[in-house]
PDB file of C-alpha atoms and ligand atoms in Angstrom:
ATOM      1  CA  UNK W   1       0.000   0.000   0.000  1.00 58.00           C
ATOM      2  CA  UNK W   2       1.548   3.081  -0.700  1.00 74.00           C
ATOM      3  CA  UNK W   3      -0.766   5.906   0.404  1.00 91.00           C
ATOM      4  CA  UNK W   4       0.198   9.492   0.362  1.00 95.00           C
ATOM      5  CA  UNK W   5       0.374  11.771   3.872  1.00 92.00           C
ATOM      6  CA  UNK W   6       1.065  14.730   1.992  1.00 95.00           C
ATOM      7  CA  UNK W   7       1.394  15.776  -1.358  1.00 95.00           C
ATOM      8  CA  UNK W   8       4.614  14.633  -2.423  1.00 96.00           C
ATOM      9  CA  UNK W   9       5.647  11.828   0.394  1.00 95.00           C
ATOM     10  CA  UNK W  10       3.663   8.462   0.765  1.00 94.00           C
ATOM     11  CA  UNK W  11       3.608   6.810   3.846  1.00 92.00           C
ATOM     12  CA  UNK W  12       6.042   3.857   2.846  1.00 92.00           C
ATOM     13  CA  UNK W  13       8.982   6.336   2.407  1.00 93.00           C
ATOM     14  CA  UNK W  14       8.568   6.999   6.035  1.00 93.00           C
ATOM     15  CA  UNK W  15       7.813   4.077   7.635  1.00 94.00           C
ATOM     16  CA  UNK W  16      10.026   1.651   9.780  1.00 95.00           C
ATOM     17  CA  UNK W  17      11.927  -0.263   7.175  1.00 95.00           C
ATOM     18  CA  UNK W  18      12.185  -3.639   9.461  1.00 95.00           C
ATOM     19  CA  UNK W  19       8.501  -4.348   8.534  1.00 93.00           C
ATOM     20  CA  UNK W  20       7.506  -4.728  12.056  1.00 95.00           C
ATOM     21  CA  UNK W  21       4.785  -2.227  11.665  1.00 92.00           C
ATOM     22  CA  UNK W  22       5.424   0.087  15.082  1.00 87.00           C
ATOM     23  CA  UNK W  23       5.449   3.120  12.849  1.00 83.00           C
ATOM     24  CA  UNK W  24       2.711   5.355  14.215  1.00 79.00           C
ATOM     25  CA  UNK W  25       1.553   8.199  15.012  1.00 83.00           C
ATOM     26  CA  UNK W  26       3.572  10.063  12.411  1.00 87.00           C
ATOM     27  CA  UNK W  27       4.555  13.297  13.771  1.00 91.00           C
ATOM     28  CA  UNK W  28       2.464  15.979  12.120  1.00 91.00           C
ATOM     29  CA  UNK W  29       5.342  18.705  12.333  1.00 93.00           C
ATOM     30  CA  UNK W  30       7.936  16.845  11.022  1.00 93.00           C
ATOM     31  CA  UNK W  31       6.085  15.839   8.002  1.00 93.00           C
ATOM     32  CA  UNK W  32       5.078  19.075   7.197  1.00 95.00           C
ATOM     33  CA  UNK W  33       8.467  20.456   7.711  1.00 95.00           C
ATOM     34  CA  UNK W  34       9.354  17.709   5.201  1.00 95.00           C
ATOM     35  CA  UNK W  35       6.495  18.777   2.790  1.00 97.00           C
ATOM     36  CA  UNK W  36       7.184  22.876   3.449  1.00 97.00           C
ATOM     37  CA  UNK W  37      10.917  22.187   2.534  1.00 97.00           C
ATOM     38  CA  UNK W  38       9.905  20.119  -0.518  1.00 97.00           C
ATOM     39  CA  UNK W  39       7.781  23.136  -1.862  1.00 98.00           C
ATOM     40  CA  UNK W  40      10.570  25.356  -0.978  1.00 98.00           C
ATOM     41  CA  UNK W  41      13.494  23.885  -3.079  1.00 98.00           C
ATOM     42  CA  UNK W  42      10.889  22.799  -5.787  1.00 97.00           C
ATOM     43  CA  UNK W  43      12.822  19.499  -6.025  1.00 97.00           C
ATOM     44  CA  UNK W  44      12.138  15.776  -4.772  1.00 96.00           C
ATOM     45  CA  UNK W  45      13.758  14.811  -1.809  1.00 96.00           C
ATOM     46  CA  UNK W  46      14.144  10.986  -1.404  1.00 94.00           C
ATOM     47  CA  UNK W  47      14.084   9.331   2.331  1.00 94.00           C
ATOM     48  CA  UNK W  48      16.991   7.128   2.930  1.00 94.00           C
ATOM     49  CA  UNK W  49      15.910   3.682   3.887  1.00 93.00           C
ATOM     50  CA  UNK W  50      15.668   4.288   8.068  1.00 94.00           C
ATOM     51  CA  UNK W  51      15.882   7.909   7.506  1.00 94.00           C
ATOM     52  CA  UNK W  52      12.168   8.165   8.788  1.00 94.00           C
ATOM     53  CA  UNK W  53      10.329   6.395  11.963  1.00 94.00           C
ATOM     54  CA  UNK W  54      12.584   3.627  13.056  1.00 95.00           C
ATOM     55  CA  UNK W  55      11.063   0.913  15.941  1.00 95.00           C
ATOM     56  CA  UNK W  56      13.585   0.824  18.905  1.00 95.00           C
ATOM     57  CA  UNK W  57      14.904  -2.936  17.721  1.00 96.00           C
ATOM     58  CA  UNK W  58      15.679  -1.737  14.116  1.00 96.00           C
ATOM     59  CA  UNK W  59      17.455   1.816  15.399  1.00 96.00           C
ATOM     60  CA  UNK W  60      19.547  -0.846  17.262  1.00 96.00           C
ATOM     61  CA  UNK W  61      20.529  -3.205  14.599  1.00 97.00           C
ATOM     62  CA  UNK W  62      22.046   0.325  12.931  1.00 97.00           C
ATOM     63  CA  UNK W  63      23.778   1.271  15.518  1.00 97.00           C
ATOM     64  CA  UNK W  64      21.359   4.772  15.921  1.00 96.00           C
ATOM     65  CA  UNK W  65      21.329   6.964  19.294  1.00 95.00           C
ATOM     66  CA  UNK W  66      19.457   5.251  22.250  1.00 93.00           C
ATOM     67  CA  UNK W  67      17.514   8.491  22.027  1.00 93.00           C
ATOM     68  CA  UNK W  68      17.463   9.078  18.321  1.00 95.00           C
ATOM     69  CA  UNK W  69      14.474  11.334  17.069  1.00 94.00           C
ATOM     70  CA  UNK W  70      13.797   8.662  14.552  1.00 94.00           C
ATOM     71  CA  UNK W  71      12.538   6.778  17.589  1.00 93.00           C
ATOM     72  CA  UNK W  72       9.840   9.592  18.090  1.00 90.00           C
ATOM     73  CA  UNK W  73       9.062  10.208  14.113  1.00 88.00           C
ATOM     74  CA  UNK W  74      10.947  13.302  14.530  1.00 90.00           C
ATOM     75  CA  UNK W  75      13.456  12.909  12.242  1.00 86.00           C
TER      76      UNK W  75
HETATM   77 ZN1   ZN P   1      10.787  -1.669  12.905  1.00 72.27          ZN
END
């Protein structure tokens, strides 16, 4: 399912990449920082894979900050 959350961004470029699904809420700010810097440069910006919400286990597995703001869809 690829559905989008704004205009340019669907949900699956965000979400945890492990699969495991713990991907919600999405932070409302964040995404529309995303989305307000996207209309800004008037280019596409492309998520790295994990560069969204990551689930504690996967933001392990990558060695990410204990604390990292991808933890809190913040990032
Ligand atoms: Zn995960």
């Amino acid at each position: 399912m690829s559905l989008y959350i704004t205009k340019d961004f669907k949900f699956a470029e965000i979400r945890c990449p492990c699969g495991c699904g713990k991907d919600r809420p999405v932070d409302a700010r964040s995404i529309y920082l995303l989305q307000s810097l996207r209309d800004y440069i008037d280019q596409p910006i492309y998520v790295s894979k994990g560069g969204g919400i990551r689930c504690p286990r996967y933001n392990k597995s990558i060695g990410g900050y204990w604390n990292s703001a991808h933890l809190f869809a913040k990032a």
